Structures are given as structure tokens and as C-alpha cells.
Coordinates of N, CA and C in Angstrom, one line a residue:
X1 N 21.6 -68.8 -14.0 CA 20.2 -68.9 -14.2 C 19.8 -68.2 -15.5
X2 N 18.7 -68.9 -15.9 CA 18.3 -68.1 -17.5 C 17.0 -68.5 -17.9
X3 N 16.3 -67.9 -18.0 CA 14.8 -67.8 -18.3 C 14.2 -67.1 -17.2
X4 N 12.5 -67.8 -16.6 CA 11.9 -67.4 -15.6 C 12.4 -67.7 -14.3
X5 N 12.4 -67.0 -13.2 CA 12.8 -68.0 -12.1 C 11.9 -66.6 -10.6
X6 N 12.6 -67.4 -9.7 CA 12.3 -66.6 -8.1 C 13.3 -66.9 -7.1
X7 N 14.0 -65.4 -6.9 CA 15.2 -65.6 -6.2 C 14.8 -64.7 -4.8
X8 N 15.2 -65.0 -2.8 CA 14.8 -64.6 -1.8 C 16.4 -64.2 -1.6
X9 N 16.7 -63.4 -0.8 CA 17.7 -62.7 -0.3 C 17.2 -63.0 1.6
X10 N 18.5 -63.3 2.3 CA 18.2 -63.5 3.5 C 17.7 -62.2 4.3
X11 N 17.1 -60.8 3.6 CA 17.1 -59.8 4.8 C 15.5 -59.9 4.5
X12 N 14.7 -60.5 3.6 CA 13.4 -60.3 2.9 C 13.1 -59.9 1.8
X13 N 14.0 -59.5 1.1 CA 13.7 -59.3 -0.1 C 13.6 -59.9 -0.9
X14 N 12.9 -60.0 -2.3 CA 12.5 -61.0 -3.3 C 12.5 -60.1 -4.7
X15 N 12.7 -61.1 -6.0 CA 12.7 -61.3 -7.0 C 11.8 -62.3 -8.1
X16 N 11.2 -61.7 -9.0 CA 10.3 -62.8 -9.6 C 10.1 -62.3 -10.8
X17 N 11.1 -63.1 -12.1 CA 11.1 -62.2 -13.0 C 11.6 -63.5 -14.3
X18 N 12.2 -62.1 -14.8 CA 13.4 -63.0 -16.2 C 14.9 -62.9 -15.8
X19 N 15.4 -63.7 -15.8 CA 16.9 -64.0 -16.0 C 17.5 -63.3 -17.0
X20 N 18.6 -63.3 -17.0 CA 19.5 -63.5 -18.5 C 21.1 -63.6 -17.7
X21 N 21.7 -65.1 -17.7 CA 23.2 -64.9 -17.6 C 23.4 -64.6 -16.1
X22 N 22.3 -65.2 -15.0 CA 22.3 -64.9 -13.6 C 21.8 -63.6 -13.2
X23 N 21.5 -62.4 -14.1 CA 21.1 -61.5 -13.9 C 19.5 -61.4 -14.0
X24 N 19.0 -60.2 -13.2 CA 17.5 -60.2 -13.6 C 17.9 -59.1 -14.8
X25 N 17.0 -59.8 -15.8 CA 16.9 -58.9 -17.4 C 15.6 -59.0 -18.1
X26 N 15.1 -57.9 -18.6 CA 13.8 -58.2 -18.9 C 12.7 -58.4 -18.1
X27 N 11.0 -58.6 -18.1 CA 10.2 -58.0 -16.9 C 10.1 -59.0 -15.7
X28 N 10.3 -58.5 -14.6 CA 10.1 -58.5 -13.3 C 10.0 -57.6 -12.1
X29 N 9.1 -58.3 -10.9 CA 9.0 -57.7 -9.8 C 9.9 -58.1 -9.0
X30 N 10.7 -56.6 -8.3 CA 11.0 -56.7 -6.6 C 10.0 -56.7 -5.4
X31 N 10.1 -57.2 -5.0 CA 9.3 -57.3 -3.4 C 10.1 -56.5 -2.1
X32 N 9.9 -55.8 -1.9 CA 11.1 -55.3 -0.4 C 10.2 -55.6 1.1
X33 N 11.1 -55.9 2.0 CA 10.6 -56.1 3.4 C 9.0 -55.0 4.0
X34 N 9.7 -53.9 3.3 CA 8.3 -53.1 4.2 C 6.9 -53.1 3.1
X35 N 6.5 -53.8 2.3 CA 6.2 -53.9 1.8 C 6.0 -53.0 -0.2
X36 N 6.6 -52.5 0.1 CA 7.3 -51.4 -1.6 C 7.3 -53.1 -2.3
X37 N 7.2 -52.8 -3.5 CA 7.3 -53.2 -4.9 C 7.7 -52.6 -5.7
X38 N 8.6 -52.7 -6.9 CA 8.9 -53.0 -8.1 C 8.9 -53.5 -9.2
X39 N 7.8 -53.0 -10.1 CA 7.4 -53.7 -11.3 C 7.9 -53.5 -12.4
X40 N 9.2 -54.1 -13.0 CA 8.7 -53.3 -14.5 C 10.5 -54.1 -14.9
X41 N 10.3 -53.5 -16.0 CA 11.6 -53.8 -16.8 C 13.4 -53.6 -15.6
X42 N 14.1 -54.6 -16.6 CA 15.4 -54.6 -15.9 C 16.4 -55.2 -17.1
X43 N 17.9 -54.5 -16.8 CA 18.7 -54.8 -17.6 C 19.8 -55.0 -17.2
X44 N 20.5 -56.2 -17.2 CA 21.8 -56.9 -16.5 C 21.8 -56.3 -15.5
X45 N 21.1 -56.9 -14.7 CA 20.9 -56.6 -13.2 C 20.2 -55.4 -12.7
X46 N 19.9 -54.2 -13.7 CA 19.4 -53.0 -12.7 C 18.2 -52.9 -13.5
X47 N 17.5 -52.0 -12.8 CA 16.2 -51.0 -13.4 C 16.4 -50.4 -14.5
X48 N 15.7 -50.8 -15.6 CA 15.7 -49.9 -16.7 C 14.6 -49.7 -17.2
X49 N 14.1 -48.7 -18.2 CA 13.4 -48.4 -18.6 C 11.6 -48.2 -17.9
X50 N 10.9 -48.6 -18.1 CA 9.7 -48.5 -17.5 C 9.0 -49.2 -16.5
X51 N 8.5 -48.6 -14.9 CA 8.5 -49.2 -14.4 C 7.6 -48.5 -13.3
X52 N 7.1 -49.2 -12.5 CA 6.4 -48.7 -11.1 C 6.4 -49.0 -9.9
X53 N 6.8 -48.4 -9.0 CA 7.0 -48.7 -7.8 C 5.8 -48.3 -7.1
X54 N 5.3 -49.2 -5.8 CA 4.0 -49.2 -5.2 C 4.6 -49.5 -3.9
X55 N 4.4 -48.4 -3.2 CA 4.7 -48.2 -1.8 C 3.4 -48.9 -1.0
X56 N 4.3 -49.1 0.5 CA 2.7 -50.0 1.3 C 2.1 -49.0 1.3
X57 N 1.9 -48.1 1.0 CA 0.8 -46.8 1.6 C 0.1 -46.3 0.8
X58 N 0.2 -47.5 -0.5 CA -0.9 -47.3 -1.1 C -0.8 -46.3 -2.4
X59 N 0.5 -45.1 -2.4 CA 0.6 -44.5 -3.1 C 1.6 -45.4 -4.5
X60 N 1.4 -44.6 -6.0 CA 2.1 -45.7 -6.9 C 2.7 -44.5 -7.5
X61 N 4.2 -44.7 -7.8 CA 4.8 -43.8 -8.5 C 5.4 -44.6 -10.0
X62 N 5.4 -43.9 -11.2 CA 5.7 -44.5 -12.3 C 7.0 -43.7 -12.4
X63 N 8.2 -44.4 -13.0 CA 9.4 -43.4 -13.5 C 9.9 -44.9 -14.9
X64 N 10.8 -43.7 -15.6 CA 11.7 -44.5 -16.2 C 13.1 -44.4 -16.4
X65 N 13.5 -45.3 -15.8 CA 15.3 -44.7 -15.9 C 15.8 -46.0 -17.1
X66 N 17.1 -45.4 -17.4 CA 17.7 -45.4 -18.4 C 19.4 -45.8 -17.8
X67 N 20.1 -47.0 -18.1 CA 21.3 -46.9 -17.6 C 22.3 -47.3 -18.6

């Protein structure tokens, strides 16, 4: 896969982002079962750089990792 796409995992989890080479690279959101989110940048497959995670409870934490 390579460009935009939207990938489901059989436990609930989701993806909706950019591609690059099968991997998620460049911006997209995770979706997790309990409701948490993941916004933000990705690089050959992981979390990189800037990004926010939004728990169901309403609280939103910003970090940026670096891999």
C-alpha cells in the first residue's frame, strides 16, 4: 500500500492515514478499542515526531517521540 488508505485489525483497532511501502508513514490517526486516539505523525511504521493522544475521558496529552 502507498498513498492514503484505512486499515481494521480484527481486535478493533484502526488506522487512517498515509502509507509509504505498506507501512503507516507520514500523518495519520490510530483509533484503539476503548476509545484513545492517536493523531499525528509516523515513520515506517511507528510514532514519530509530533503527535496527540486523546483518551475517552476526555483528557488530551501531546508528546513527541523520536525513533
Amino acid at each position: 500500500l502507498h498513498g492514503r488508505g484505512e486499515y481494521r485489525w480484527p481486535d478493533g483497532r484502526s488506522y487512517v492515514g498515509e502509507y509509504q511501502n505498506d507501512r503507516k508513514h507520514g500523518q495519520g490517526t490510530m483509533f484503539y478499542p476503548d476509545g484513545t486516539r492517536y493523531e499525528g505523525l509516523w515513520y515506517h511504521g511507528k510514532q514519530h515526531g509530533k503527535g496527540t493522544i486523546m483518551v475517552n475521558v476526555g483528557k488530551v496529552h501531546q508528546r513527541r517521540r523520536i525513533n
